[in-house]
XYZ file of C-alpha atoms in Angstrom:
309
model
C -8.887 198.285 21.761
C -7.891 196.362 18.641
C -4.874 194.118 18.970
C -3.048 192.903 15.889
C -1.146 189.646 16.145
C 2.552 190.388 16.140
C 2.172 193.721 17.913
C 1.631 194.977 21.436
C -0.188 198.279 21.708
C -0.577 198.714 25.446
C 1.862 198.643 28.328
C 0.871 197.663 31.844
C 2.787 198.936 34.854
C 3.452 196.823 37.932
C 1.019 199.069 39.813
C -1.726 198.315 37.294
C -1.039 194.587 37.155
C -0.972 194.123 40.929
C -4.702 194.905 40.857
C -5.129 191.367 39.475
C -3.500 190.042 42.682
C -5.903 191.035 45.497
C -4.112 191.664 48.814
C -0.655 191.518 47.164
C 1.675 194.501 46.954
C 4.717 195.550 44.917
C 8.141 195.891 46.530
C 11.771 196.486 45.550
C 14.960 195.354 47.258
C 18.646 196.139 46.743
C 20.524 192.844 46.951
C 23.863 191.609 45.614
C 24.358 194.840 43.682
C 20.998 194.741 41.867
C 17.515 196.065 42.485
C 14.896 193.313 42.318
C 11.157 193.763 41.973
C 8.892 191.342 43.837
C 5.312 191.021 44.982
C 4.273 189.856 48.442
C 0.941 188.588 49.748
C -0.711 186.173 52.137
C 0.590 184.973 55.493
C 2.123 181.861 56.978
C 5.155 179.854 55.905
C 6.926 181.526 52.996
C 6.991 180.328 49.396
C 9.316 182.156 46.989
C 8.452 181.852 43.305
C 10.795 182.487 40.349
C 9.412 182.864 36.775
C 11.014 181.946 33.468
C 11.393 183.073 29.853
C 9.675 184.915 28.265
C 7.462 185.832 31.201
C 7.513 187.846 34.435
C 6.090 187.698 37.963
C 2.608 187.902 36.458
C 2.922 184.290 35.260
C 2.364 183.077 38.834
C -1.101 184.621 39.111
C -3.034 181.332 39.276
C -0.521 179.796 41.652
C 0.033 182.817 43.890
C -3.642 183.549 44.457
C -4.299 179.970 45.507
C -1.306 179.567 47.823
C -1.749 182.974 49.443
C -4.783 181.467 51.201
C -2.432 179.352 53.341
C 1.087 180.775 52.846
C 3.035 183.960 52.432
C 3.814 184.089 48.704
C 6.653 186.140 47.241
C 7.092 186.238 43.449
C 10.358 187.726 42.217
C 11.386 189.202 38.877
C 14.844 187.623 38.640
C 17.879 189.617 37.505
C 17.216 190.767 33.933
C 13.428 190.356 34.098
C 10.572 192.861 34.178
C 11.337 195.931 36.266
C 14.289 194.324 38.037
C 17.757 195.566 37.107
C 19.408 194.385 33.891
C 23.155 194.692 34.506
C 25.788 193.752 31.948
C 26.860 190.633 33.843
C 25.904 188.204 36.593
C 23.541 185.927 34.676
C 25.171 182.669 35.698
C 22.719 180.866 37.953
C 25.111 180.847 40.915
C 25.190 184.661 40.982
C 21.439 184.855 40.437
C 20.954 182.402 43.311
C 22.958 184.727 45.512
C 20.504 187.506 44.558
C 17.668 185.373 45.940
C 19.664 184.274 48.976
C 20.260 187.881 49.948
C 16.604 188.720 49.309
C 15.554 185.911 51.659
C 17.821 187.279 54.385
C 16.687 190.867 53.770
C 13.097 189.729 54.351
C 14.068 188.223 57.693
C 13.271 184.690 56.551
C 15.254 181.657 57.668
C 13.915 178.803 55.513
C 11.500 178.900 52.583
C 9.862 176.660 50.044
C 11.111 177.501 46.543
C 9.165 177.202 43.297
C 10.946 177.818 40.006
C 9.635 177.552 36.460
C 11.876 177.356 33.378
C 14.903 179.657 33.954
C 13.482 180.330 37.418
C 13.757 176.603 38.132
C 17.444 176.719 37.236
C 17.999 179.601 39.658
C 15.978 177.850 42.363
C 18.078 174.707 41.990
C 21.270 176.752 42.122
C 20.040 178.319 45.350
C 19.461 174.825 46.766
C 22.936 173.699 45.685
C 24.766 176.762 46.965
C 22.610 177.828 49.939
C 20.809 174.675 51.109
C 20.357 176.117 54.587
C 17.603 178.458 53.331
C 15.624 175.928 51.260
C 13.117 173.790 53.154
C 11.589 172.200 50.062
C 12.252 172.721 46.363
C 9.768 172.575 43.471
C 11.063 172.797 39.906
C 8.597 173.055 37.035
C 10.218 172.308 33.665
C 13.468 173.929 34.743
C 16.325 171.716 35.949
C 19.797 173.199 36.444
C 21.929 173.178 33.257
C 24.245 170.186 32.902
C 26.277 168.604 30.134
C 23.136 166.979 28.754
C 22.220 170.328 27.174
C 25.166 169.875 24.816
C 23.349 166.889 23.272
C 20.350 168.939 22.166
C 19.973 168.774 18.365
C 21.003 171.635 16.138
C 18.438 170.481 13.577
C 15.031 168.900 14.212
C 14.556 165.246 13.404
C 12.844 164.807 10.009
C 9.087 165.046 10.253
C 9.036 166.269 13.870
C 9.105 170.058 13.480
C 5.515 171.194 13.019
C 3.113 173.746 14.429
C 3.316 172.081 17.863
C 6.401 170.846 19.695
C 6.817 167.095 19.308
C 6.655 165.604 22.811
C 8.870 162.674 21.826
C 11.419 164.661 19.796
C 11.265 168.224 21.174
C 13.124 170.860 19.204
C 13.870 173.918 21.372
C 15.289 176.194 18.667
C 15.452 179.226 21.009
C 18.243 177.574 22.998
C 20.542 178.304 20.058
C 18.909 181.557 18.962
C 19.322 183.091 22.413
C 23.064 182.375 22.327
C 23.523 185.002 19.617
C 24.638 188.406 20.893
C 23.338 191.625 19.388
C 21.265 190.271 16.523
C 18.124 189.304 18.501
C 17.874 192.833 19.896
C 18.081 194.324 16.405
C 15.490 191.919 15.006
C 13.008 191.861 17.887
C 13.088 195.317 19.496
C 9.516 196.589 19.356
C 8.473 193.346 17.647
C 8.758 190.766 20.419
C 5.062 189.940 20.099
C 5.939 187.862 17.013
C 8.185 185.627 19.122
C 5.736 185.544 22.044
C 2.897 184.300 19.857
C 5.050 181.722 18.094
C 6.581 180.273 21.269
C 3.312 180.044 23.201
C 1.442 178.542 20.238
C 4.269 176.073 19.546
C 4.916 174.891 23.097
C 1.398 174.814 24.556
C -1.090 172.075 23.711
C -3.971 174.550 24.131
C -2.542 177.958 23.325
C -5.880 179.670 24.063
C -5.072 179.258 27.772
C -2.524 182.070 27.335
C -4.806 185.099 27.149
C -4.450 188.139 24.942
C -3.735 190.285 27.990
C -0.931 187.965 29.101
C 0.606 188.008 25.629
C 0.589 191.805 25.649
C 2.150 191.917 29.119
C 5.042 189.651 28.173
C 5.585 191.150 24.730
C 5.963 194.581 26.306
C 8.218 193.264 29.086
C 10.692 192.016 26.455
C 10.162 194.608 23.733
C 13.230 196.792 24.360
C 16.820 195.950 23.492
C 18.042 195.868 27.096
C 15.393 193.357 28.137
C 16.158 191.113 25.158
C 19.901 191.321 25.833
C 19.456 190.534 29.534
C 17.081 187.607 29.041
C 19.333 186.087 26.387
C 22.185 186.336 28.891
C 20.420 183.700 31.023
C 21.036 181.271 28.148
C 24.496 182.546 27.277
C 25.616 181.711 30.836
C 24.811 178.002 30.446
C 28.475 177.183 29.844
C 29.431 178.580 33.229
C 26.406 176.948 34.822
C 27.514 173.547 33.498
C 30.994 174.045 34.914
C 29.556 175.068 38.288
C 27.293 172.027 38.333
C 30.301 169.699 38.261
C 31.170 170.769 41.809
C 27.706 170.405 43.336
C 26.737 167.658 45.761
C 23.388 165.868 45.690
C 20.555 167.880 47.180
C 19.430 166.689 50.603
C 16.083 168.485 50.907
C 12.884 167.055 49.383
C 12.549 168.017 45.708
C 9.425 167.895 43.539
C 9.744 167.976 39.777
C 6.671 168.924 37.750
C 7.127 167.933 34.142
C 5.085 168.889 31.089
C 4.366 166.704 28.090
C 7.855 167.369 26.684
C 9.935 167.134 29.852
C 8.510 164.727 32.421
C 10.378 161.691 31.060
C 13.671 163.581 31.106
C 13.015 164.787 34.650
C 12.238 161.260 35.838
C 15.548 160.047 34.434
C 17.761 162.912 35.564
C 16.499 164.029 38.981
C 17.702 160.966 40.957
C 21.268 161.854 39.961
C 21.137 165.271 41.619
C 18.544 164.788 44.391
C 18.555 162.182 47.161
C 14.841 162.683 47.870
C 12.981 163.454 44.658
C 9.546 162.875 43.175
C 8.246 163.728 39.711
C 4.658 164.531 38.745
C 3.939 164.144 35.031
C 1.456 166.584 33.482
C 1.457 164.918 30.086
C -1.823 166.590 29.149
C -0.314 170.072 29.153
C 2.639 171.944 27.711
C 5.519 173.907 29.158
C 3.428 176.889 30.338
C 1.659 174.748 32.900
C 0.637 177.566 35.265
C -1.738 178.769 32.547
C -2.623 175.452 30.888
C -2.977 173.051 33.845
C -2.997 175.242 36.995
C -5.292 173.002 39.032
C -2.974 170.019 38.598
C 0.069 172.133 39.458
C -1.557 173.443 42.636
C -2.643 169.950 43.685
C 0.852 168.544 43.142
C 2.499 171.335 45.137
C -0.021 171.182 47.984
C 0.467 167.437 48.311
C 4.221 167.874 48.336
C 4.231 170.681 50.908
C 1.953 168.689 53.230
C 3.984 165.469 52.945
């Protein structure tokens, strides 16, 4: 099959993709008024994993397969993602955390380890803030809960810093603003999301070849329709409410591991002590934001060491 950059010409179903996760299975749960898709595999203490933008549950493949050797691993398509429901509202992280809280209870679990990447990290942190009784340990990978610091992000890139790759010292995350716009992204990107997928992965990753052609097709198709674009942008459009909610949160008491990429580890080291009483940051300065694909061995080692500590 010939694939042209900027297009996606094949769609993979959850049933097809689960074949890449031996001994995992697809499931669906009705929680908090939405239907969530998740995969489940392995046995032992439970780890719940939440993906970020613009990816789906499939992004945890390297992590899930490794941890399923020693743990029960559950990877969830959060509200608005993949084949989970995409309602008109409820994209503030507090509501999305309640989705996961109810899922945990529906699975008969009492306490879990949480891993969240990107937007998934924001939801995982919100779960820890709002439902600390269900979170044994928290791991956030490039995805701290929104706070007022977001308001200081530059509208324009610093001169000389906006090139083919994100500048680790002066990162310019242009999609933070783009995803605030309602209606226009759907009109521009419907059926053409592969253009954005390729640009973002190539821009943010140090070695973009670590994101395979198959993965690019999977994610381009997952976000190719107007409803999926609208729902995923709503994660960003809820940041204002998330910031307001964060003002009422107390410091987290459970152990928290931050895994920071080349563009975020310094920020995480500065900010995490303010919101976590027991925090540790691992810096993966040799890899970019999509660390599960670019530096999976280092991610797995950091999480294993944290879970065993």
